[in-house]
Amino acid sequence: MDVNSAVWTVPARAREFGFFVDGQWAEAGDRPMSERKSPAHGVAVTRTVRCTKADIDHAVRVARTAFEDRRWSGLPGGERASVLLKAAAGIRARVEELALLESLESGKPIGQAIGEIEGGANIFEYAAGAARALHGDAFNNLGDNMLGLVTREPIGVVGLITPWNFPFFILSERVPFILAAGCTIVSKPSEVTSATTLLLAEILSDAGLPAGVFNVVTGSGSEIGQALAEHADVDMISFTGSTAVGRSVLLASAGNFKKVGLELGGKNPQVVFADANLDEAADGVVFGICFNAGQCCVGGSRLVVEKSIAAEFEALVAAKMARVRIGDPLDPNTQMGAIVTAAQNATILDYIEAGKREGARLVCGGEAYPSDAGQFVRPTVFADVTREMSIASEEIFGPVLTISTFETFDEAMAIANDTIYGLAASIWTSNLDKATDAFRRIRAGRVWVNTTINNGPELPLGGFKQSGTGREAGIYGVEEYTEVKATHIALGRREPWVS
Ligand code: NAD
């Protein structure tokens, strides 16, 4: 939809949600509620239930029953595809409602939120095809008396834990693939951005998803997220969030050796060679760090630029940054919205102070953006950054770009790979040989050449090193949620072992 086709306002009252288990809304009862204030407006916009560990136990039991009786996994892929396509249509029919809630809870610009909701529907449409395409393998070369089959089966009950930065889009990069594989789900969204995950449950139910296949339990990560990761009857956890919490999820999951998929943090390089189209590269670098106010796991937060053009490029970046439109996320013209929470805002401002203290040269920004009601940070650039500085190595998760320079190709690759993370990287050059050499040598799960933060359901996503394990999306993303079974079928009479 066109962002200008509606007038976007903060609702007069906060919208209240129950949680969603076994195909229906569950009431809060005597459970406490969490109130979410819009980070841009300081006004309460949603109220969600603080569920308990007992609610997780119940949802896992429901998902287990739905899995074991094969109400979903036993259907032909074509029928699963049909539900996913109806869900995509259901998402498209509710874009306005979903996008407004997404923008209000997260602080992201409304135009961007619309793009993410529509992008989510597009992923459901792709995954519908994947439900039909999933297949195994056969070994017909084992002699006349034997046939070997390799089949894929859904892994079972999946616990899905998601973050606040792209609540609906990240959900959509996982849910339709998990469903395409035939699994059932207990979903635990971020406590600050639960609304669109809850609405997805209703949309899936309306699309004909059998009860109990997709359940949403809301509440705190340390309580119910932890309980889900520990749960002995969950077969797999898909976790997207910070590296620190990912580590604790991995440890919590060890009780029953459940499979764990982790999509974690990043400190992603933007490598700019002197032969690049500098104006386009600068535009990409500014977009890469300002998109979602820098709260983007694949955001390009480290500019690694060739020394011969560093001064010119720095000036280009600073000039473009000054033109980024910051402000009310509900204004269709806004490009950069609010910082999600007061805590995240304080973290970003602390890193900015650390950069100044540690001797980096402040090029632009370096402070909060004034607002009466919300929390915003000016896009900030630090130059002369060295590897010992905290801003050079730690994930800030805000609009803060560091600049370091290189003189040789090898040096560029060494700086690009000098991180515990390996989520994404961008390379800017007009030389195909150089681009190819660079994308081969960079240790990251996603690499962009002369572009940044592109996506689409066809290509898989995931990280190297401490950015995670496993892959989401693409056909890889469906296979990730399956177990592989090998079956030997003997034909004809058996050669006796006992004589
Ligand atoms: P977070 O790790 O604080 O929280 C993520 C989710 O985990 C939330 O739902 C939270 O409630 C839950 N959680 C918190 N403690 C838990 C525990 N002990 N056990 C189980 N679950 C728990 O992350 P965030 O602040 O919501 O998101 C920002 C982080 O996510 C950044 O580090 C970012 O890089 C990362 N991220 C990664 C990707 C990716 O695809 N690699 C995508 C988006 C965000």
mmCIF file of N, CA and C in Angstrom, residues 262-373:
data_model
loop_
_atom_site.group_PDB
_atom_site.id
_atom_site.type_symbol
_atom_site.label_atom_id
_atom_site.label_comp_id
_atom_site.label_asym_id
_atom_site.label_seq_id
_atom_site.Cartn_x
_atom_site.Cartn_y
_atom_site.Cartn_z
ATOM 1 N N LEU A 262 20.549 -20.356 15.795
ATOM 2 C CA LEU A 262 20.841 -19.058 16.423
ATOM 3 C C LEU A 262 21.157 -18.015 15.352
ATOM 4 N N GLU A 263 20.441 -16.916 15.389
ATOM 5 C CA GLU A 263 20.741 -15.765 14.523
ATOM 6 C C GLU A 263 21.065 -14.620 15.467
ATOM 7 N N LEU A 264 22.332 -14.245 15.521
ATOM 8 C CA LEU A 264 22.775 -13.347 16.605
ATOM 9 C C LEU A 264 23.286 -12.006 16.077
ATOM 10 N N GLY A 265 24.190 -11.416 16.832
ATOM 11 C CA GLY A 265 24.611 -10.050 16.518
ATOM 12 C C GLY A 265 25.607 -9.962 15.372
ATOM 13 N N GLY A 266 25.974 -8.720 15.051
ATOM 14 C CA GLY A 266 26.937 -8.490 13.980
ATOM 15 C C GLY A 266 27.676 -7.189 14.183
ATOM 16 N N LYS A 267 28.819 -7.082 13.542
ATOM 17 C CA LYS A 267 29.576 -5.810 13.496
ATOM 18 C C LYS A 267 30.094 -5.771 12.066
ATOM 19 N N ASN A 268 29.191 -5.359 11.177
ATOM 20 C CA ASN A 268 29.350 -5.680 9.764
ATOM 21 C C ASN A 268 30.146 -4.626 9.005
ATOM 22 N N PRO A 269 31.170 -5.057 8.250
ATOM 23 C CA PRO A 269 31.989 -4.099 7.514
ATOM 24 C C PRO A 269 31.348 -3.640 6.200
ATOM 25 N N GLN A 270 31.606 -2.394 5.871
ATOM 26 C CA GLN A 270 31.300 -1.831 4.550
ATOM 27 C C GLN A 270 32.668 -1.521 3.952
ATOM 28 N N VAL A 271 33.147 -2.344 3.034
ATOM 29 C CA VAL A 271 34.490 -2.156 2.480
ATOM 30 C C VAL A 271 34.369 -1.353 1.191
ATOM 31 N N VAL A 272 34.966 -0.159 1.185
ATOM 32 C CA VAL A 272 34.850 0.719 0.017
ATOM 33 C C VAL A 272 36.230 0.889 -0.624
ATOM 34 N N PHE A 273 36.351 0.391 -1.852
ATOM 35 C CA PHE A 273 37.603 0.539 -2.600
ATOM 36 C C PHE A 273 37.571 1.851 -3.390
ATOM 37 N N ALA A 274 38.775 2.348 -3.711
ATOM 38 C CA ALA A 274 38.885 3.660 -4.371
ATOM 39 C C ALA A 274 38.204 3.669 -5.736
ATOM 40 N N ASP A 275 38.094 2.486 -6.373
ATOM 41 C CA ASP A 275 37.503 2.448 -7.717
ATOM 42 C C ASP A 275 35.974 2.325 -7.697
ATOM 43 N N ALA A 276 35.365 2.427 -6.519
ATOM 44 C CA ALA A 276 33.892 2.319 -6.446
ATOM 45 C C ALA A 276 33.239 3.592 -6.969
ATOM 46 N N ASN A 277 31.976 3.510 -7.318
ATOM 47 C CA ASN A 277 31.182 4.708 -7.562
ATOM 48 C C ASN A 277 30.941 5.323 -6.174
ATOM 49 N N LEU A 278 31.680 6.372 -5.863
ATOM 50 C CA LEU A 278 31.720 6.853 -4.469
ATOM 51 C C LEU A 278 30.381 7.435 -4.011
ATOM 52 N N ASP A 279 29.678 8.080 -4.923
ATOM 53 C CA ASP A 279 28.409 8.667 -4.518
ATOM 54 C C ASP A 279 27.404 7.563 -4.148
ATOM 55 N N GLU A 280 27.352 6.535 -4.968
ATOM 56 C CA GLU A 280 26.435 5.421 -4.669
ATOM 57 C C GLU A 280 26.874 4.686 -3.400
ATOM 58 N N ALA A 281 28.176 4.498 -3.267
ATOM 59 C CA ALA A 281 28.676 3.792 -2.083
ATOM 60 C C ALA A 281 28.342 4.579 -0.822
ATOM 61 N N ALA A 282 28.508 5.896 -0.883
ATOM 62 C CA ALA A 282 28.208 6.726 0.298
ATOM 63 C C ALA A 282 26.724 6.633 0.640
ATOM 64 N N ASP A 283 25.886 6.621 -0.395
ATOM 65 C CA ASP A 283 24.451 6.482 -0.154
ATOM 66 C C ASP A 283 24.158 5.142 0.541
ATOM 67 N N GLY A 284 24.801 4.082 0.047
ATOM 68 C CA GLY A 284 24.612 2.758 0.648
ATOM 69 C C GLY A 284 25.114 2.708 2.085
ATOM 70 N N VAL A 285 26.231 3.357 2.340
ATOM 71 C CA VAL A 285 26.795 3.344 3.699
ATOM 72 C C VAL A 285 25.859 4.086 4.657
ATOM 73 N N VAL A 286 25.322 5.221 4.201
ATOM 74 C CA VAL A 286 24.411 5.992 5.075
ATOM 75 C C VAL A 286 23.127 5.197 5.324
ATOM 76 N N PHE A 287 22.586 4.610 4.255
ATOM 77 C CA PHE A 287 21.391 3.767 4.434
ATOM 78 C C PHE A 287 21.705 2.612 5.390
ATOM 79 N N GLY A 288 22.862 1.982 5.189
ATOM 80 C CA GLY A 288 23.226 0.783 5.959
ATOM 81 C C GLY A 288 23.319 1.026 7.454
ATOM 82 N N ILE A 289 23.640 2.264 7.871
ATOM 83 C CA ILE A 289 23.767 2.522 9.308
ATOM 84 C C ILE A 289 22.530 3.260 9.861
ATOM 85 N N CYS A 290 21.795 3.941 8.987
ATOM 86 C CA CYS A 290 20.626 4.689 9.496
ATOM 87 C C CYS A 290 19.339 3.877 9.424
ATOM 88 N N PHE A 291 19.311 2.857 8.568
ATOM 89 C CA PHE A 291 18.102 2.042 8.431
ATOM 90 C C PHE A 291 17.720 1.459 9.792
ATOM 91 N N ASN A 292 16.457 1.607 10.170
ATOM 92 C CA ASN A 292 15.959 1.148 11.469
ATOM 93 C C ASN A 292 16.742 1.777 12.626
ATOM 94 N N ALA A 293 17.211 3.013 12.401
ATOM 95 C CA ALA A 293 18.002 3.752 13.401
ATOM 96 C C ALA A 293 19.203 2.926 13.885
ATOM 97 N N GLY A 294 19.781 2.179 12.950
ATOM 98 C CA GLY A 294 20.985 1.404 13.289
ATOM 99 C C GLY A 294 20.704 0.153 14.103
ATOM 100 N N GLN A 295 19.439 -0.079 14.409
ATOM 101 C CA GLN A 295 19.071 -1.260 15.214
ATOM 102 C C GLN A 295 18.774 -2.423 14.271
ATOM 103 N N CYS A 296 19.788 -2.771 13.534
ATOM 104 C CA CYS A 296 19.628 -3.766 12.483
ATOM 105 C C CYS A 296 20.818 -4.711 12.564
ATOM 106 N N CYS A 297 20.535 -6.015 12.694
ATOM 107 C CA CYS A 297 21.628 -6.967 12.904
ATOM 108 C C CYS A 297 22.609 -6.958 11.745
ATOM 109 N N VAL A 298 22.131 -6.710 10.514
ATOM 110 C CA VAL A 298 23.037 -6.710 9.358
ATOM 111 C C VAL A 298 23.434 -5.287 8.943
ATOM 112 N N GLY A 299 23.160 -4.298 9.796
ATOM 113 C CA GLY A 299 23.533 -2.916 9.498
ATOM 114 C C GLY A 299 25.059 -2.792 9.360
ATOM 115 N N GLY A 300 25.494 -1.988 8.412
ATOM 116 C CA GLY A 300 26.940 -1.818 8.176
ATOM 117 C C GLY A 300 27.491 -0.783 9.134
ATOM 118 N N SER A 301 28.059 -1.229 10.242
ATOM 119 C CA SER A 301 28.478 -0.286 11.279
ATOM 120 C C SER A 301 29.970 0.041 11.222
ATOM 121 N N ARG A 302 30.729 -0.678 10.381
ATOM 122 C CA ARG A 302 32.168 -0.386 10.268
ATOM 123 C C ARG A 302 32.490 -0.031 8.825
ATOM 124 N N LEU A 303 32.821 1.215 8.581
ATOM 125 C CA LEU A 303 33.272 1.616 7.240
ATOM 126 C C LEU A 303 34.772 1.381 7.164
ATOM 127 N N VAL A 304 35.182 0.576 6.189
ATOM 128 C CA VAL A 304 36.602 0.257 5.971
ATOM 129 C C VAL A 304 36.910 0.795 4.579
ATOM 130 N N VAL A 305 37.606 1.938 4.523
ATOM 131 C CA VAL A 305 37.703 2.670 3.251
ATOM 132 C C VAL A 305 39.165 2.838 2.830
ATOM 133 N N GLU A 306 39.389 2.800 1.516
ATOM 134 C CA GLU A 306 40.756 2.904 0.995
ATOM 135 C C GLU A 306 41.292 4.313 1.276
ATOM 136 N N LYS A 307 42.535 4.341 1.784
ATOM 137 C CA LYS A 307 43.093 5.594 2.315
ATOM 138 C C LYS A 307 43.109 6.720 1.287
ATOM 139 N N SER A 308 43.383 6.386 0.012
ATOM 140 C CA SER A 308 43.531 7.436 -1.007
ATOM 141 C C SER A 308 42.249 8.255 -1.199
ATOM 142 N N ILE A 309 41.098 7.694 -0.860
ATOM 143 C CA ILE A 309 39.839 8.443 -1.050
ATOM 144 C C ILE A 309 39.110 8.677 0.278
ATOM 145 N N ALA A 310 39.782 8.366 1.391
ATOM 146 C CA ALA A 310 39.094 8.379 2.688
ATOM 147 C C ALA A 310 38.522 9.759 3.024
ATOM 148 N N ALA A 311 39.306 10.813 2.800
ATOM 149 C CA ALA A 311 38.846 12.153 3.195
ATOM 150 C C ALA A 311 37.634 12.562 2.361
ATOM 151 N N GLU A 312 37.731 12.309 1.045
ATOM 152 C CA GLU A 312 36.622 12.654 0.145
ATOM 153 C C GLU A 312 35.362 11.862 0.529
ATOM 154 N N PHE A 313 35.563 10.573 0.829
ATOM 155 C CA PHE A 313 34.418 9.711 1.121
ATOM 156 C C PHE A 313 33.762 10.096 2.448
ATOM 157 N N GLU A 314 34.591 10.399 3.420
ATOM 158 C CA GLU A 314 34.079 10.825 4.733
ATOM 159 C C GLU A 314 33.187 12.060 4.573
ATOM 160 N N ALA A 315 33.630 13.008 3.748
ATOM 161 C CA ALA A 315 32.847 14.231 3.547
ATOM 162 C C ALA A 315 31.515 13.912 2.864
ATOM 163 N N LEU A 316 31.562 12.983 1.902
ATOM 164 C CA LEU A 316 30.328 12.589 1.207
ATOM 165 C C LEU A 316 29.325 11.968 2.181
ATOM 166 N N VAL A 317 29.839 11.061 3.028
ATOM 167 C CA VAL A 317 28.977 10.383 3.999
ATOM 168 C C VAL A 317 28.370 11.403 4.966
ATOM 169 N N ALA A 318 29.206 12.288 5.469
ATOM 170 C CA ALA A 318 28.711 13.285 6.440
ATOM 171 C C ALA A 318 27.644 14.175 5.803
ATOM 172 N N ALA A 319 27.866 14.559 4.558
ATOM 173 C CA ALA A 319 26.896 15.444 3.886
ATOM 174 C C ALA A 319 25.560 14.722 3.706
ATOM 175 N N LYS A 320 25.618 13.454 3.351
ATOM 176 C CA LYS A 320 24.364 12.705 3.154
ATOM 177 C C LYS A 320 23.666 12.462 4.506
ATOM 178 N N MET A 321 24.460 12.198 5.533
ATOM 179 C CA MET A 321 23.861 11.950 6.853
ATOM 180 C C MET A 321 23.071 13.168 7.331
ATOM 181 N N ALA A 322 23.605 14.345 7.025
ATOM 182 C CA ALA A 322 22.944 15.578 7.482
ATOM 183 C C ALA A 322 21.563 15.711 6.849
ATOM 184 N N ARG A 323 21.337 14.997 5.733
ATOM 185 C CA ARG A 323 20.049 15.133 5.028
ATOM 186 C C ARG A 323 19.051 14.016 5.384
ATOM 187 N N VAL A 324 19.468 13.085 6.247
ATOM 188 C CA VAL A 324 18.539 12.009 6.646
ATOM 189 C C VAL A 324 17.412 12.627 7.479
ATOM 190 N N ARG A 325 16.181 12.282 7.126
ATOM 191 C CA ARG A 325 15.033 12.886 7.812
ATOM 192 C C ARG A 325 14.672 12.079 9.062
ATOM 193 N N ILE A 326 14.970 12.675 10.230
ATOM 194 C CA ILE A 326 14.707 12.012 11.512
ATOM 195 C C ILE A 326 13.408 12.582 12.066
ATOM 196 N N GLY A 327 12.634 11.754 12.776
ATOM 197 C CA GLY A 327 11.463 12.344 13.419
ATOM 198 C C GLY A 327 10.330 11.375 13.645
ATOM 199 N N ASP A 328 9.118 11.923 13.675
ATOM 200 C CA ASP A 328 7.917 11.150 14.016
ATOM 201 C C ASP A 328 7.754 9.973 13.042
ATOM 202 N N PRO A 329 7.771 8.748 13.555
ATOM 203 C CA PRO A 329 7.617 7.588 12.667
ATOM 204 C C PRO A 329 6.295 7.584 11.903
ATOM 205 N N LEU A 330 5.295 8.290 12.410
ATOM 206 C CA LEU A 330 4.001 8.284 11.723
ATOM 207 C C LEU A 330 3.925 9.329 10.609
ATOM 208 N N ASP A 331 4.970 10.126 10.428
ATOM 209 C CA ASP A 331 5.049 11.044 9.300
ATOM 210 C C ASP A 331 5.615 10.259 8.108
ATOM 211 N N PRO A 332 4.854 10.143 7.025
ATOM 212 C CA PRO A 332 5.319 9.329 5.894
ATOM 213 C C PRO A 332 6.671 9.759 5.329
ATOM 214 N N ASN A 333 7.103 10.999 5.628
ATOM 215 C CA ASN A 333 8.401 11.463 5.109
ATOM 216 C C ASN A 333 9.586 11.014 5.950
ATOM 217 N N THR A 334 9.327 10.524 7.153
ATOM 218 C CA THR A 334 10.423 10.182 8.062
ATOM 219 C C THR A 334 11.206 8.981 7.546
ATOM 220 N N GLN A 335 12.550 9.106 7.607
ATOM 221 C CA GLN A 335 13.417 7.984 7.210
ATOM 222 C C GLN A 335 13.979 7.255 8.421
ATOM 223 N N MET A 336 14.167 7.992 9.521
ATOM 224 C CA MET A 336 14.771 7.379 10.697
ATOM 225 C C MET A 336 13.925 7.728 11.915
ATOM 226 N N GLY A 337 13.434 6.700 12.605
ATOM 227 C CA GLY A 337 12.531 6.919 13.721
ATOM 228 C C GLY A 337 13.233 6.875 15.062
ATOM 229 N N ALA A 338 12.490 6.339 16.054
ATOM 230 C CA ALA A 338 12.954 6.397 17.443
ATOM 231 C C ALA A 338 13.819 5.194 17.800
ATOM 232 N N ILE A 339 14.506 5.310 18.929
ATOM 233 C CA ILE A 339 15.253 4.189 19.511
ATOM 234 C C ILE A 339 14.280 3.411 20.399
ATOM 235 N N VAL A 340 14.348 2.093 20.320
ATOM 236 C CA VAL A 340 13.247 1.266 20.816
ATOM 237 C C VAL A 340 12.938 1.423 22.299
ATOM 238 N N THR A 341 13.968 1.489 23.150
ATOM 239 C CA THR A 341 13.706 1.624 24.595
ATOM 240 C C THR A 341 14.673 2.644 25.198
ATOM 241 N N ALA A 342 14.323 3.105 26.389
ATOM 242 C CA ALA A 342 15.209 4.043 27.089
ATOM 243 C C ALA A 342 16.560 3.360 27.354
ATOM 244 N N ALA A 343 16.526 2.063 27.657
ATOM 245 C CA ALA A 343 17.777 1.347 27.961
ATOM 246 C C ALA A 343 18.670 1.291 26.720
ATOM 247 N N GLN A 344 18.072 0.983 25.562
ATOM 248 C CA GLN A 344 18.861 0.916 24.325
ATOM 249 C C GLN A 344 19.397 2.307 23.973
ATOM 250 N N ASN A 345 18.580 3.324 24.218
ATOM 251 C CA ASN A 345 18.995 4.706 23.962
ATOM 252 C C ASN A 345 20.216 5.058 24.818
ATOM 253 N N ALA A 346 20.148 4.672 26.092
ATOM 254 C CA ALA A 346 21.270 4.971 27.004
ATOM 255 C C ALA A 346 22.521 4.215 26.559
ATOM 256 N N THR A 347 22.353 2.977 26.107
ATOM 257 C CA THR A 347 23.505 2.188 25.645
ATOM 258 C C THR A 347 24.195 2.891 24.469
ATOM 259 N N ILE A 348 23.390 3.355 23.523
ATOM 260 C CA ILE A 348 23.960 4.011 22.333
ATOM 261 C C ILE A 348 24.706 5.283 22.745
ATOM 262 N N LEU A 349 24.061 6.090 23.602
ATOM 263 C CA LEU A 349 24.704 7.349 24.017
ATOM 264 C C LEU A 349 25.970 7.069 24.827
ATOM 265 N N ASP A 350 25.965 5.989 25.601
ATOM 266 C CA ASP A 350 27.183 5.613 26.354
ATOM 267 C C ASP A 350 28.316 5.256 25.398
ATOM 268 N N TYR A 351 27.982 4.515 24.323
ATOM 269 C CA TYR A 351 29.020 4.170 23.341
ATOM 270 C C TYR A 351 29.559 5.427 22.658
ATOM 271 N N ILE A 352 28.668 6.365 22.393
ATOM 272 C CA ILE A 352 29.117 7.612 21.758
ATOM 273 C C ILE A 352 30.111 8.331 22.682
ATOM 274 N N GLU A 353 29.784 8.365 23.969
ATOM 275 C CA GLU A 353 30.714 9.005 24.926
ATOM 276 C C GLU A 353 32.033 8.223 24.982
ATOM 277 N N ALA A 354 31.950 6.895 24.931
ATOM 278 C CA ALA A 354 33.171 6.078 24.958
ATOM 279 C C ALA A 354 34.039 6.379 23.738
ATOM 280 N N GLY A 355 33.409 6.550 22.584
ATOM 281 C CA GLY A 355 34.155 6.870 21.358
ATOM 282 C C GLY A 355 34.921 8.177 21.517
ATOM 283 N N LYS A 356 34.249 9.175 22.108
ATOM 284 C CA LYS A 356 34.907 10.475 22.322
ATOM 285 C C LYS A 356 36.066 10.305 23.300
ATOM 286 N N ARG A 357 35.802 9.576 24.389
ATOM 287 C CA ARG A 357 36.813 9.374 25.429
ATOM 288 C C ARG A 357 38.031 8.617 24.916
ATOM 289 N N GLU A 358 37.761 7.621 24.054
ATOM 290 C CA GLU A 358 38.841 6.747 23.609
ATOM 291 C C GLU A 358 39.665 7.377 22.479
ATOM 292 N N GLY A 359 39.320 8.585 22.064
ATOM 293 C CA GLY A 359 40.166 9.324 21.134
ATOM 294 C C GLY A 359 39.773 9.249 19.677
ATOM 295 N N ALA A 360 38.588 8.710 19.367
ATOM 296 C CA ALA A 360 38.136 8.725 17.976
ATOM 297 C C ALA A 360 37.743 10.160 17.608
ATOM 298 N N ARG A 361 37.824 10.484 16.326
ATOM 299 C CA ARG A 361 37.489 11.839 15.878
ATOM 300 C C ARG A 361 36.013 11.875 15.468
ATOM 301 N N LEU A 362 35.227 12.729 16.153
ATOM 302 C CA LEU A 362 33.796 12.826 15.850
ATOM 303 C C LEU A 362 33.607 13.623 14.560
ATOM 304 N N VAL A 363 32.996 12.990 13.559
ATOM 305 C CA VAL A 363 32.784 13.651 12.264
ATOM 306 C C VAL A 363 31.426 14.342 12.238
ATOM 307 N N CYS A 364 30.401 13.654 12.735
ATOM 308 C CA CYS A 364 29.073 14.281 12.804
ATOM 309 C C CYS A 364 28.221 13.573 13.841
ATOM 310 N N GLY A 365 27.137 14.196 14.234
ATOM 311 C CA GLY A 365 26.227 13.612 15.233
ATOM 312 C C GLY A 365 26.841 13.692 16.612
ATOM 313 N N GLY A 366 26.800 12.541 17.322
ATOM 314 C CA GLY A 366 27.439 12.491 18.633
ATOM 315 C C GLY A 366 26.540 12.916 19.767
ATOM 316 N N GLU A 367 25.224 12.928 19.534
ATOM 317 C CA GLU A 367 24.322 13.365 20.603
ATOM 318 C C GLU A 367 22.895 12.896 20.310
ATOM 319 N N ALA A 368 22.053 13.075 21.325
ATOM 320 C CA ALA A 368 20.637 12.752 21.136
ATOM 321 C C ALA A 368 20.019 13.780 20.187
ATOM 322 N N TYR A 369 18.924 13.374 19.538
ATOM 323 C CA TYR A 369 18.165 14.294 18.689
ATOM 324 C C TYR A 369 16.997 14.795 19.546
ATOM 325 N N PRO A 370 16.839 16.128 19.668
ATOM 326 C CA PRO A 370 15.853 16.641 20.625
ATOM 327 C C PRO A 370 14.409 16.231 20.298
ATOM 328 N N SER A 371 13.687 15.832 21.341
ATOM 329 C CA SER A 371 12.276 15.459 21.174
ATOM 330 C C SER A 371 11.578 15.651 22.516
ATOM 331 N N ASP A 372 10.336 16.101 22.482
ATOM 332 C CA ASP A 372 9.592 16.313 23.727
ATOM 333 C C ASP A 372 9.151 14.994 24.344
ATOM 334 N N ALA A 373 8.815 14.030 23.489
ATOM 335 C CA ALA A 373 8.150 12.828 24.008
ATOM 336 C C ALA A 373 8.939 11.544 23.807
#
